[in-house]
mmCIF file of C-alpha atoms in Angstrom:
data_model
loop_
_atom_site.group_PDB
_atom_site.id
_atom_site.type_symbol
_atom_site.label_atom_id
_atom_site.label_comp_id
_atom_site.label_asym_id
_atom_site.label_seq_id
_atom_site.Cartn_x
_atom_site.Cartn_y
_atom_site.Cartn_z
ATOM 1 C CA MET H 12 45.336 85.539 -89.076
ATOM 2 C CA LYS H 13 43.139 86.068 -86.039
ATOM 3 C CA ALA H 14 40.514 83.411 -85.402
ATOM 4 C CA GLU H 15 37.732 85.971 -85.256
ATOM 5 C CA SER H 16 38.458 87.134 -88.830
ATOM 6 C CA LYS H 17 37.698 83.709 -90.274
ATOM 7 C CA THR H 18 34.416 83.225 -92.091
ATOM 8 C CA PHE H 19 32.272 80.118 -92.354
ATOM 9 C CA HIS H 20 30.958 79.564 -95.887
ATOM 10 C CA TRP H 21 27.914 77.278 -95.742
ATOM 11 C CA VAL H 22 27.296 76.075 -99.302
ATOM 12 C CA GLY H 23 23.819 74.648 -99.879
ATOM 13 C CA ALA H 24 20.894 75.750 -97.719
ATOM 14 C CA GLY H 25 18.353 72.979 -98.188
ATOM 15 C CA LEU H 26 16.206 71.725 -95.323
ATOM 16 C CA ALA H 27 18.957 69.396 -94.058
ATOM 17 C CA SER H 28 21.177 72.440 -93.439
ATOM 18 C CA VAL H 29 18.863 74.605 -91.370
ATOM 19 C CA PRO H 30 19.666 73.490 -87.771
ATOM 20 C CA GLY H 31 23.426 73.742 -88.355
ATOM 21 C CA ILE H 32 23.124 77.174 -89.939
ATOM 22 C CA LYS H 33 20.995 78.412 -87.052
ATOM 23 C CA ARG H 34 23.463 77.054 -84.514
ATOM 24 C CA LEU H 35 26.463 78.832 -86.044
ATOM 25 C CA ILE H 36 24.506 82.086 -86.245
ATOM 26 C CA ALA H 37 23.442 81.717 -82.595
ATOM 27 C CA LYS H 38 27.116 81.193 -81.676
ATOM 28 C CA GLU H 39 27.832 84.597 -83.256
ATOM 29 C CA HIS H 40 30.151 83.302 -85.959
ATOM 30 C CA THR H 41 30.637 85.186 -89.208
ATOM 31 C CA LEU H 42 28.708 83.217 -91.803
ATOM 32 C CA LYS H 43 28.063 83.421 -95.532
ATOM 33 C CA ILE H 44 25.247 81.186 -96.765
ATOM 34 C CA TRP H 45 25.596 80.269 -100.424
ATOM 35 C CA GLU H 46 22.698 79.055 -102.571
ATOM 36 C CA ARG H 47 21.953 79.108 -106.287
ATOM 37 C CA ASP H 48 18.311 79.487 -105.264
ATOM 38 C CA VAL H 49 18.684 82.239 -102.670
ATOM 39 C CA SER H 50 15.054 81.857 -101.598
ATOM 40 C CA LYS H 51 16.127 78.653 -99.789
ATOM 41 C CA ALA H 52 18.774 80.562 -97.856
ATOM 42 C CA TYR H 53 16.342 83.339 -96.949
ATOM 43 C CA LEU H 54 13.866 80.715 -95.743
ATOM 44 C CA ALA H 55 16.574 79.016 -93.655
ATOM 45 C CA THR H 56 17.432 82.299 -91.921
ATOM 46 C CA LYS H 57 13.940 83.764 -91.653
ATOM 47 C CA GLY H 58 13.539 85.729 -88.428
ATOM 48 C CA LEU H 59 17.207 85.379 -87.473
ATOM 49 C CA SER H 60 19.620 88.166 -86.653
ATOM 50 C CA GLY H 61 23.375 87.861 -86.581
ATOM 51 C CA ASN H 62 26.577 88.303 -88.527
ATOM 52 C CA PHE H 63 25.544 86.456 -91.673
ATOM 53 C CA ASP H 64 24.912 87.159 -95.339
ATOM 54 C CA VAL H 65 22.886 85.320 -97.954
ATOM 55 C CA CYS H 66 24.844 85.029 -101.196
ATOM 56 C CA ALA H 67 23.986 83.842 -104.699
ATOM 57 C CA ALA H 68 26.258 80.871 -105.401
ATOM 58 C CA THR H 69 28.219 81.520 -108.566
ATOM 59 C CA ASP H 70 31.757 80.276 -109.142
ATOM 60 C CA GLY H 71 33.157 83.765 -109.514
ATOM 61 C CA ALA H 72 31.449 85.159 -106.422
ATOM 62 C CA MET H 73 32.605 82.308 -104.205
ATOM 63 C CA GLN H 74 36.150 82.452 -105.501
ATOM 64 C CA ALA H 75 36.310 86.145 -104.670
ATOM 65 C CA ALA H 76 34.755 85.750 -101.204
ATOM 66 C CA ILE H 77 36.773 82.824 -99.804
ATOM 67 C CA HIS H 78 39.951 83.928 -98.009
ATOM 68 C CA PRO H 79 42.886 82.062 -96.417
ATOM 69 C CA GLY H 80 41.858 80.388 -93.167
ATOM 70 C CA ASP H 81 38.138 80.449 -93.956
ATOM 71 C CA ILE H 82 36.092 77.284 -93.451
ATOM 72 C CA VAL H 83 33.933 76.013 -96.314
ATOM 73 C CA ILE H 84 31.044 73.692 -95.405
ATOM 74 C CA SER H 85 29.795 71.809 -98.451
ATOM 75 C CA MET H 86 26.224 70.539 -98.217
ATOM 76 C CA LEU H 87 26.115 70.000 -101.960
ATOM 77 C CA PRO H 88 25.475 66.661 -103.707
ATOM 78 C CA THR H 89 28.335 64.206 -103.169
ATOM 79 C CA HIS H 90 29.748 64.464 -106.686
ATOM 80 C CA MET H 91 30.363 68.207 -106.196
ATOM 81 C CA HIS H 92 32.489 67.983 -103.035
ATOM 82 C CA THR H 93 35.841 67.393 -104.717
ATOM 83 C CA SER H 94 35.630 70.477 -106.919
ATOM 84 C CA MET H 95 34.726 72.519 -103.839
ATOM 85 C CA ALA H 96 37.675 71.009 -101.949
ATOM 86 C CA ARG H 97 40.002 71.902 -104.833
ATOM 87 C CA LEU H 98 38.759 75.488 -104.626
ATOM 88 C CA CYS H 99 39.652 75.399 -100.922
ATOM 89 C CA LEU H 100 43.190 74.284 -101.808
ATOM 90 C CA GLU H 101 43.462 77.150 -104.245
ATOM 91 C CA LYS H 102 42.201 79.667 -101.662
ATOM 92 C CA ASP H 103 44.018 78.158 -98.618
ATOM 93 C CA ALA H 104 40.701 77.441 -96.908
ATOM 94 C CA HIS H 105 39.540 74.487 -94.793
ATOM 95 C CA PHE H 106 36.806 72.097 -95.938
ATOM 96 C CA VAL H 107 33.925 70.218 -94.249
ATOM 97 C CA SER H 108 31.406 67.731 -95.651
ATOM 98 C CA SER H 109 29.093 65.054 -94.272
ATOM 99 C CA SER H 110 29.792 62.609 -97.121
ATOM 100 C CA TYR H 111 32.017 59.546 -97.399
ATOM 101 C CA ILE H 112 35.640 60.074 -98.411
ATOM 102 C CA ASN H 113 35.979 58.796 -101.972
ATOM 103 C CA SER H 114 39.208 58.208 -103.887
ATOM 104 C CA GLU H 115 39.173 61.704 -105.403
ATOM 105 C CA MET H 116 38.882 63.342 -101.985
ATOM 106 C CA ALA H 117 41.527 61.040 -100.476
ATOM 107 C CA ALA H 118 43.923 62.039 -103.259
ATOM 108 C CA LEU H 119 43.932 65.613 -101.898
ATOM 109 C CA ASN H 120 45.352 64.517 -98.532
ATOM 110 C CA GLN H 121 49.003 65.420 -99.070
ATOM 111 C CA GLN H 122 48.204 68.753 -100.701
ATOM 112 C CA ALA H 123 45.990 69.667 -97.744
ATOM 113 C CA LYS H 124 48.724 68.640 -95.291
ATOM 114 C CA ASP H 125 51.336 70.646 -97.181
ATOM 115 C CA LYS H 126 49.140 73.733 -96.817
ATOM 116 C CA ASN H 127 48.211 72.902 -93.178
ATOM 117 C CA LEU H 128 44.532 72.679 -94.116
ATOM 118 C CA THR H 129 41.915 70.428 -92.534
ATOM 119 C CA PHE H 130 39.571 68.626 -94.937
ATOM 120 C CA ILE H 131 37.151 66.755 -92.677
ATOM 121 C CA ASN H 132 34.401 64.538 -94.066
ATOM 122 C CA GLU H 133 31.974 61.915 -92.714
ATOM 123 C CA VAL H 134 30.674 64.192 -89.949
ATOM 124 C CA GLY H 135 26.918 63.948 -90.492
ATOM 125 C CA LEU H 136 24.700 61.184 -89.131
ATOM 126 C CA ASP H 137 25.704 58.118 -91.148
ATOM 127 C CA PRO H 138 28.549 58.524 -91.741
ATOM 128 C CA GLY H 139 29.311 60.690 -88.739
ATOM 129 C CA VAL H 140 27.533 60.115 -85.439
ATOM 130 C CA ASP H 141 27.825 56.363 -86.052
ATOM 131 C CA HIS H 142 31.624 56.763 -86.223
ATOM 132 C CA LEU H 143 31.641 58.711 -82.948
ATOM 133 C CA LEU H 144 29.702 55.993 -81.141
ATOM 134 C CA ALA H 145 31.884 53.234 -82.604
ATOM 135 C CA HIS H 146 35.047 54.989 -81.403
ATOM 136 C CA LEU H 147 33.585 55.392 -77.900
ATOM 137 C CA LEU H 148 32.585 51.726 -77.748
ATOM 138 C CA MET H 149 36.046 50.641 -78.842
ATOM 139 C CA ASP H 150 37.744 52.932 -76.324
ATOM 140 C CA ASP H 151 35.518 51.499 -73.580
ATOM 141 C CA TYR H 152 36.249 47.897 -74.581
ATOM 142 C CA ARG H 153 40.003 48.393 -74.967
ATOM 143 C CA SER H 154 40.234 49.881 -71.470
ATOM 144 C CA SER H 155 38.189 47.077 -69.899
ATOM 145 C CA PRO H 156 39.688 44.004 -68.158
ATOM 146 C CA TYR H 157 37.946 41.841 -70.766
ATOM 147 C CA PHE H 158 39.956 43.154 -73.700
ATOM 148 C CA ASP H 159 41.720 40.391 -75.609
ATOM 149 C CA PRO H 160 42.292 40.312 -79.400
ATOM 150 C CA HIS H 161 41.635 36.572 -79.302
ATOM 151 C CA ASN H 162 38.103 37.048 -78.004
ATOM 152 C CA THR H 163 35.374 36.607 -80.594
ATOM 153 C CA HIS H 164 34.053 40.005 -81.702
ATOM 154 C CA ASP H 165 30.630 40.791 -83.159
ATOM 155 C CA PHE H 166 30.222 44.409 -84.331
ATOM 156 C CA ARG H 167 27.052 45.822 -85.868
ATOM 157 C CA SER H 168 26.264 49.423 -86.769
ATOM 158 C CA TYR H 169 22.852 50.157 -88.280
ATOM 159 C CA CYS H 170 21.143 53.457 -89.063
ATOM 160 C CA GLY H 171 17.877 54.382 -90.719
ATOM 161 C CA GLY H 172 15.433 57.212 -91.212
ATOM 162 C CA PHE H 173 11.710 56.667 -91.751
ATOM 163 C CA PRO H 174 8.350 58.319 -91.057
ATOM 164 C CA ALA H 175 7.446 58.790 -87.400
ATOM 165 C CA VAL H 176 4.071 57.231 -88.187
ATOM 166 C CA ALA H 177 4.656 54.172 -90.348
ATOM 167 C CA ASN H 178 2.952 54.105 -93.748
ATOM 168 C CA ASP H 179 2.188 51.048 -95.884
ATOM 169 C CA PHE H 180 5.395 51.615 -97.878
ATOM 170 C CA LYS H 181 7.408 51.627 -94.606
ATOM 171 C CA TYR H 182 9.435 54.602 -95.830
ATOM 172 C CA LYS H 183 9.268 58.201 -97.052
ATOM 173 C CA PHE H 184 11.725 60.333 -98.990
ATOM 174 C CA SER H 185 13.145 63.667 -97.816
ATOM 175 C CA TRP H 186 14.875 64.243 -101.173
ATOM 176 C CA SER H 187 15.251 62.517 -104.538
ATOM 177 C CA PRO H 188 14.911 58.709 -104.226
ATOM 178 C CA LEU H 189 17.594 58.234 -106.880
ATOM 179 C CA GLY H 190 20.391 58.025 -104.290
ATOM 180 C CA VAL H 191 18.589 55.269 -102.365
ATOM 181 C CA LEU H 192 17.927 53.334 -105.579
ATOM 182 C CA LYS H 193 21.546 53.558 -106.709
ATOM 183 C CA ALA H 194 22.722 52.390 -103.275
ATOM 184 C CA LEU H 195 20.499 49.319 -103.613
ATOM 185 C CA LYS H 196 22.199 48.544 -106.934
ATOM 186 C CA SER H 197 25.645 48.670 -105.299
ATOM 187 C CA PRO H 198 27.190 45.487 -103.841
ATOM 188 C CA ALA H 199 27.946 45.402 -100.117
ATOM 189 C CA LYS H 200 30.798 43.688 -98.298
ATOM 190 C CA ALA H 201 30.921 42.612 -94.648
ATOM 191 C CA ILE H 202 32.054 39.861 -92.299
ATOM 192 C CA LEU H 203 29.147 37.539 -91.521
ATOM 193 C CA GLU H 204 29.500 34.259 -89.631
ATOM 194 C CA ASP H 205 33.326 34.438 -89.624
ATOM 195 C CA HIS H 206 33.635 34.984 -93.387
ATOM 196 C CA ILE H 207 34.046 37.961 -95.690
ATOM 197 C CA VAL H 208 30.893 38.067 -97.782
ATOM 198 C CA THR H 209 30.020 40.103 -100.862
ATOM 199 C CA ILE H 210 26.309 40.785 -101.238
ATOM 200 C CA GLU H 211 25.365 41.657 -104.817
ATOM 201 C CA LYS H 212 21.754 42.475 -103.956
ATOM 202 C CA PRO H 213 21.394 44.034 -100.492
ATOM 203 C CA TRP H 214 17.729 43.032 -100.277
ATOM 204 C CA ASP H 215 18.790 39.384 -100.402
ATOM 205 C CA ALA H 216 20.611 39.911 -97.080
ATOM 206 C CA VAL H 217 17.726 41.490 -95.146
ATOM 207 C CA GLU H 218 17.376 40.008 -91.682
ATOM 208 C CA PRO H 219 15.295 40.835 -88.591
ATOM 209 C CA TYR H 220 16.996 42.986 -85.968
ATOM 210 C CA VAL H 221 15.550 43.513 -82.492
ATOM 211 C CA LEU H 222 16.502 46.727 -80.709
ATOM 212 C CA ASN H 223 16.032 47.436 -77.016
ATOM 213 C CA LEU H 224 15.229 51.123 -77.287
ATOM 214 C CA PRO H 225 14.798 53.416 -74.256
ATOM 215 C CA HIS H 226 11.008 53.133 -74.170
ATOM 216 C CA GLN H 227 10.347 49.866 -75.958
ATOM 217 C CA THR H 228 11.722 46.793 -77.664
ATOM 218 C CA GLU H 229 11.097 46.968 -81.399
ATOM 219 C CA MET H 230 11.639 44.731 -84.410
ATOM 220 C CA PHE H 231 13.361 46.234 -87.446
ATOM 221 C CA GLN H 232 14.923 44.925 -90.627
ATOM 222 C CA SER H 233 18.606 45.405 -91.439
ATOM 223 C CA TYR H 234 20.936 44.814 -94.352
ATOM 224 C CA PRO H 235 24.629 45.520 -95.107
ATOM 225 C CA ASN H 236 25.437 48.729 -96.956
ATOM 226 C CA ARG H 237 28.578 49.588 -98.959
ATOM 227 C CA ASP H 238 31.945 48.030 -98.048
ATOM 228 C CA SER H 239 32.207 47.667 -94.269
ATOM 229 C CA LEU H 240 35.743 46.260 -94.218
ATOM 230 C CA PRO H 241 37.824 49.499 -94.377
ATOM 231 C CA PHE H 242 36.137 50.689 -91.189
ATOM 232 C CA MET H 243 37.623 47.835 -89.176
ATOM 233 C CA GLN H 244 40.991 49.585 -89.240
ATOM 234 C CA ASP H 245 39.385 53.008 -88.770
ATOM 235 C CA TYR H 246 37.685 51.817 -85.579
ATOM 236 C CA GLY H 247 40.800 50.082 -84.234
ATOM 237 C CA PHE H 248 40.089 46.411 -84.912
ATOM 238 C CA GLY H 249 43.496 44.738 -85.239
ATOM 239 C CA THR H 250 44.436 42.392 -88.069
ATOM 240 C CA ASP H 251 45.106 39.690 -85.444
ATOM 241 C CA TRP H 252 41.625 39.953 -83.872
ATOM 242 C CA THR H 253 39.072 37.163 -84.106
ATOM 243 C CA ILE H 254 36.029 38.696 -85.786
ATOM 244 C CA ALA H 255 32.811 36.761 -86.266
ATOM 245 C CA ARG H 256 30.828 39.693 -87.615
ATOM 246 C CA PHE H 257 31.597 43.204 -88.738
ATOM 247 C CA VAL H 258 28.829 44.984 -90.567
ATOM 248 C CA ARG H 259 27.769 48.569 -91.144
ATOM 249 C CA GLY H 260 24.333 48.731 -92.636
ATOM 250 C CA THR H 261 20.903 50.199 -93.042
ATOM 251 C CA LEU H 262 17.949 49.907 -90.685
ATOM 252 C CA ARG H 263 14.369 49.790 -91.942
ATOM 253 C CA LEU H 264 10.944 49.372 -90.374
ATOM 254 C CA ASP H 265 9.678 45.830 -90.007
ATOM 255 C CA GLY H 266 7.862 44.804 -93.192
ATOM 256 C CA TRP H 267 9.979 47.025 -95.436
ATOM 257 C CA SER H 268 11.274 44.209 -97.649
ATOM 258 C CA ASP H 269 7.733 43.053 -98.493
ATOM 259 C CA ALA H 270 6.531 46.609 -99.132
ATOM 260 C CA TRP H 271 9.448 47.245 -101.501
ATOM 261 C CA LYS H 272 9.286 43.986 -103.462
ATOM 262 C CA SER H 273 8.082 45.682 -106.655
ATOM 263 C CA VAL H 274 10.898 48.241 -106.325
ATOM 264 C CA PHE H 275 13.491 45.462 -106.023
ATOM 265 C CA ASP H 276 12.011 43.720 -109.070
ATOM 266 C CA THR H 277 12.322 46.916 -111.103
ATOM 267 C CA ILE H 278 15.897 47.579 -109.941
ATOM 268 C CA GLU H 279 16.865 44.024 -110.830
ATOM 269 C CA THR H 280 15.669 44.412 -114.416
ATOM 270 C CA THR H 281 17.017 47.914 -115.137
ATOM 271 C CA ASP H 282 20.658 46.827 -115.581
ATOM 272 C CA ASN H 283 22.450 50.157 -116.087
ATOM 273 C CA ASP H 284 19.483 51.996 -117.563
ATOM 274 C CA ASP H 285 19.720 55.365 -115.792
ATOM 275 C CA LYS H 286 16.580 56.642 -117.528
ATOM 276 C CA GLU H 287 14.451 53.811 -116.169
ATOM 277 C CA LEU H 288 15.910 54.283 -112.689
ATOM 278 C CA ALA H 289 15.223 58.022 -112.895
ATOM 279 C CA ALA H 290 11.632 57.323 -113.946
ATOM 280 C CA LEU H 291 11.189 55.010 -110.952
ATOM 281 C CA SER H 292 12.681 57.708 -108.734
ATOM 282 C CA ASP H 293 10.155 60.246 -110.022
ATOM 283 C CA ARG H 294 7.238 57.878 -109.317
ATOM 284 C CA LEU H 295 8.455 57.142 -105.802
ATOM 285 C CA TRP H 296 8.937 60.843 -105.084
ATOM 286 C CA ALA H 297 5.392 61.579 -106.235
ATOM 287 C CA ASP H 298 3.895 58.792 -104.115
ATOM 288 C CA HIS H 299 6.094 58.622 -101.011
ATOM 289 C CA SER H 300 7.708 61.978 -100.200
ATOM 290 C CA TYR H 301 7.295 63.751 -96.871
ATOM 291 C CA GLN H 302 4.497 66.296 -96.822
ATOM 292 C CA GLU H 303 4.823 69.655 -95.118
ATOM 293 C CA GLY H 304 4.649 69.243 -91.349
ATOM 294 C CA GLU H 305 5.045 65.461 -91.458
ATOM 295 C CA MET H 306 7.427 64.169 -88.780
ATOM 296 C CA ASP H 307 10.330 61.811 -89.359
ATOM 297 C CA ARG H 308 12.185 59.395 -87.118
ATOM 298 C CA VAL H 309 15.855 58.357 -86.999
ATOM 299 C CA VAL H 310 17.142 55.222 -85.265
ATOM 300 C CA LEU H 311 20.852 54.454 -84.877
ATOM 301 C CA SER H 312 22.378 51.478 -83.080
ATOM 302 C CA VAL H 313 26.082 50.689 -82.672
ATOM 303 C CA ASP H 314 26.669 47.386 -80.894
ATOM 304 C CA LEU H 315 29.765 45.410 -79.855
ATOM 305 C CA LYS H 316 29.424 41.925 -78.356
ATOM 306 C CA VAL H 317 32.530 40.078 -77.175
ATOM 307 C CA SER H 318 32.687 36.375 -76.317
ATOM 308 C CA HIS H 319 35.330 34.116 -74.790
ATOM 309 C CA ASP H 320 35.068 30.337 -75.052
ATOM 310 C CA GLY H 321 31.462 30.715 -76.177
ATOM 311 C CA ARG H 322 30.437 32.944 -73.246
ATOM 312 C CA VAL H 323 29.572 36.628 -73.659
ATOM 313 C CA VAL H 324 31.970 38.638 -71.462
ATOM 314 C CA TRP H 325 31.366 42.195 -72.721
ATOM 315 C CA HIS H 326 28.376 43.568 -74.610
ATOM 316 C CA LYS H 327 27.402 47.220 -74.951
ATOM 317 C CA THR H 328 25.192 49.237 -77.285
ATOM 318 C CA LYS H 329 25.005 52.951 -77.987
ATOM 319 C CA SER H 330 21.801 54.056 -79.660
ATOM 320 C CA LEU H 331 19.472 56.929 -80.408
ATOM 321 C CA ASP H 332 15.798 57.112 -81.325
ATOM 322 C CA SER H 333 14.974 60.650 -82.417
ATOM 323 C CA TYR H 334 11.844 62.284 -83.790
ATOM 324 C CA GLY H 335 11.336 65.373 -85.877
ATOM 325 C CA THR H 336 9.561 68.440 -84.555
ATOM 326 C CA ALA H 337 7.538 71.226 -86.113
ATOM 327 C CA GLN H 338 10.788 73.205 -86.385
ATOM 328 C CA ASN H 339 13.239 70.633 -87.765
ATOM 329 C CA SER H 340 13.379 67.056 -88.944
ATOM 330 C CA ALA H 341 15.415 64.606 -86.887
ATOM 331 C CA MET H 342 17.515 63.882 -89.977
ATOM 332 C CA ALA H 343 18.327 67.576 -90.476
ATOM 333 C CA ARG H 344 19.430 67.996 -86.848
ATOM 334 C CA LEU H 345 21.562 64.858 -86.851
ATOM 335 C CA VAL H 346 23.295 65.742 -90.109
ATOM 336 C CA SER H 347 23.862 69.481 -89.790
ATOM 337 C CA ILE H 348 24.571 69.908 -86.058
ATOM 338 C CA PRO H 349 27.625 67.569 -86.198
ATOM 339 C CA VAL H 350 28.738 69.339 -89.380
ATOM 340 C CA SER H 351 28.641 72.663 -87.525
ATOM 341 C CA LEU H 352 30.656 71.133 -84.666
ATOM 342 C CA ALA H 353 33.335 69.947 -87.095
ATOM 343 C CA ALA H 354 33.583 73.442 -88.557
ATOM 344 C CA GLU H 355 33.994 74.917 -85.071
ATOM 345 C CA ALA H 356 36.642 72.313 -84.228
ATOM 346 C CA ILE H 357 38.691 73.562 -87.177
ATOM 347 C CA LEU H 358 38.286 77.143 -85.973
ATOM 348 C CA LYS H 359 39.540 76.102 -82.519
ATOM 349 C CA GLY H 360 42.562 74.286 -83.970
ATOM 350 C CA GLN H 361 41.405 70.925 -82.599
ATOM 351 C CA LEU H 362 41.864 68.902 -85.796
ATOM 352 C CA ASN H 363 44.962 67.866 -87.711
ATOM 353 C CA ALA H 364 45.745 68.874 -91.279
ATOM 354 C CA GLY H 365 44.801 66.572 -94.131
ATOM 355 C CA VAL H 366 41.804 64.625 -95.385
ATOM 356 C CA GLN H 367 40.097 62.815 -92.508
ATOM 357 C CA ALA H 368 36.829 61.403 -91.192
ATOM 358 C CA ALA H 369 35.018 62.084 -87.899
ATOM 359 C CA PRO H 370 37.304 62.479 -84.864
ATOM 360 C CA ASN H 371 38.213 59.514 -82.659
ATOM 361 C CA ASP H 372 39.310 61.430 -79.545
ATOM 362 C CA PRO H 373 36.970 60.351 -76.688
ATOM 363 C CA GLY H 374 36.978 63.771 -75.028
ATOM 364 C CA MET H 375 36.042 65.588 -78.222
ATOM 365 C CA ILE H 376 33.418 62.978 -79.045
ATOM 366 C CA ARG H 377 31.750 63.332 -75.633
ATOM 367 C CA ALA H 378 31.666 67.107 -76.029
ATOM 368 C CA TRP H 379 30.037 66.760 -79.450
ATOM 369 C CA LEU H 380 27.462 64.298 -78.138
ATOM 370 C CA GLU H 381 26.593 66.679 -75.290
ATOM 371 C CA THR H 382 25.853 69.417 -77.818
ATOM 372 C CA ILE H 383 23.845 67.020 -79.981
ATOM 373 C CA ALA H 384 21.827 66.065 -76.874
ATOM 374 C CA GLU H 385 21.188 69.744 -76.108
ATOM 375 C CA HIS H 386 19.428 69.920 -79.477
ATOM 376 C CA GLY H 387 17.118 67.063 -78.517
ATOM 377 C CA ASP H 388 18.954 63.930 -79.641
ATOM 378 C CA MET H 389 19.998 61.822 -76.660
ATOM 379 C CA ILE H 390 22.453 58.937 -76.926
ATOM 380 C CA TYR H 391 21.482 55.919 -74.827
ATOM 381 C CA HIS H 392 24.013 53.469 -73.399
ATOM 382 C CA THR H 393 23.146 49.840 -72.668
ATOM 383 C CA ASP H 394 25.414 47.419 -70.804
ATOM 384 C CA HIS H 395 23.825 44.062 -71.631
ATOM 385 C CA CYS H 396 26.073 42.077 -69.291
ATOM 386 C CA MET H 397 25.205 44.315 -66.348
ATOM 387 C CA THR H 398 21.501 44.063 -67.214
ATOM 388 C CA ALA H 399 21.771 40.270 -67.313
ATOM 389 C CA LYS H 400 23.482 40.247 -63.903
ATOM 390 C CA LEU H 401 20.780 42.444 -62.381
ATOM 391 C CA GLU H 402 18.019 40.273 -63.832
ATOM 392 C CA ALA H 403 19.716 37.130 -62.522
ATOM 393 C CA ALA H 404 19.935 38.652 -59.039
ATOM 394 C CA GLU H 405 16.224 39.498 -58.882
#
């Protein structure tokens, strides 16, 4: 089948989808935008012209419209991705999502390979852009003269979204708070101070984190999120490496833990009471959701520090500090633009078959980051050892 006959099916046209949808339309791709509430899709494409259609998302309509070789982009809630991926298997179509690969998605790997289909996930912001930066850091370190598995390695990857102008609550919600609340109820696992640690209550592991951002040095709070350990292999950390710290986590504005104390107290006493958690979610949404025209901010930092005999020999950070605009939120850009790039990579035949996360090829990553920068989100690179040398020479 000719590449130009393939159609992108973008499923879910909420605010987080808009920049990616607009980009694919501007690139003159054939696009079907699926929404149960078609008014969202019409709003997302208002004023645009191109080869796209807005479609009411019903199971029958989608099944009839998806053809072999098409590319389905699922921006649905996480629990709906697997059923969409199974539909792609049935229709011989490729699949894209920004969400983590869970066991159900991973189980589709061999079937996707057998059909020569690409099912790529974890290509949003976090997970997504954070993976890209981690792979670049690791490629840089491995090719440096300082590379040695027996060095002591300290890896930290933190990401967070919050209001551009801090409020007393130190946070605002773009969508239902229930996902954030459930994440806080989930244990985290990381390597801290040379040991594998399980953190039952993430808020008990909050610590200050100073970031040297392009225009300022700023204090944040950080805490581990989910299970960091599987990503050691994904990023290329060997089993024989000496690792003092390996943590992927969440970044929050300074003062967040104090502002959220009552929320933590409620979470701690809810046990598995979904109704009580849902009620808390509703209250938080009413009190702390973004208002129309209110700007957001996204900060991401991926940092690798390497020491030998107690002396730092290699230390680099890749970071971004992005703000929303009147047109799009920073979060929407940084989720949906990478998703659109992953879909295009499938169209170009750049990705292997099977279930996979964000690419690790340095050339592809740099090309993606260039496009992300063109949409206003610059990646900043800091060589701490070089900075220290320059300061010492002054």
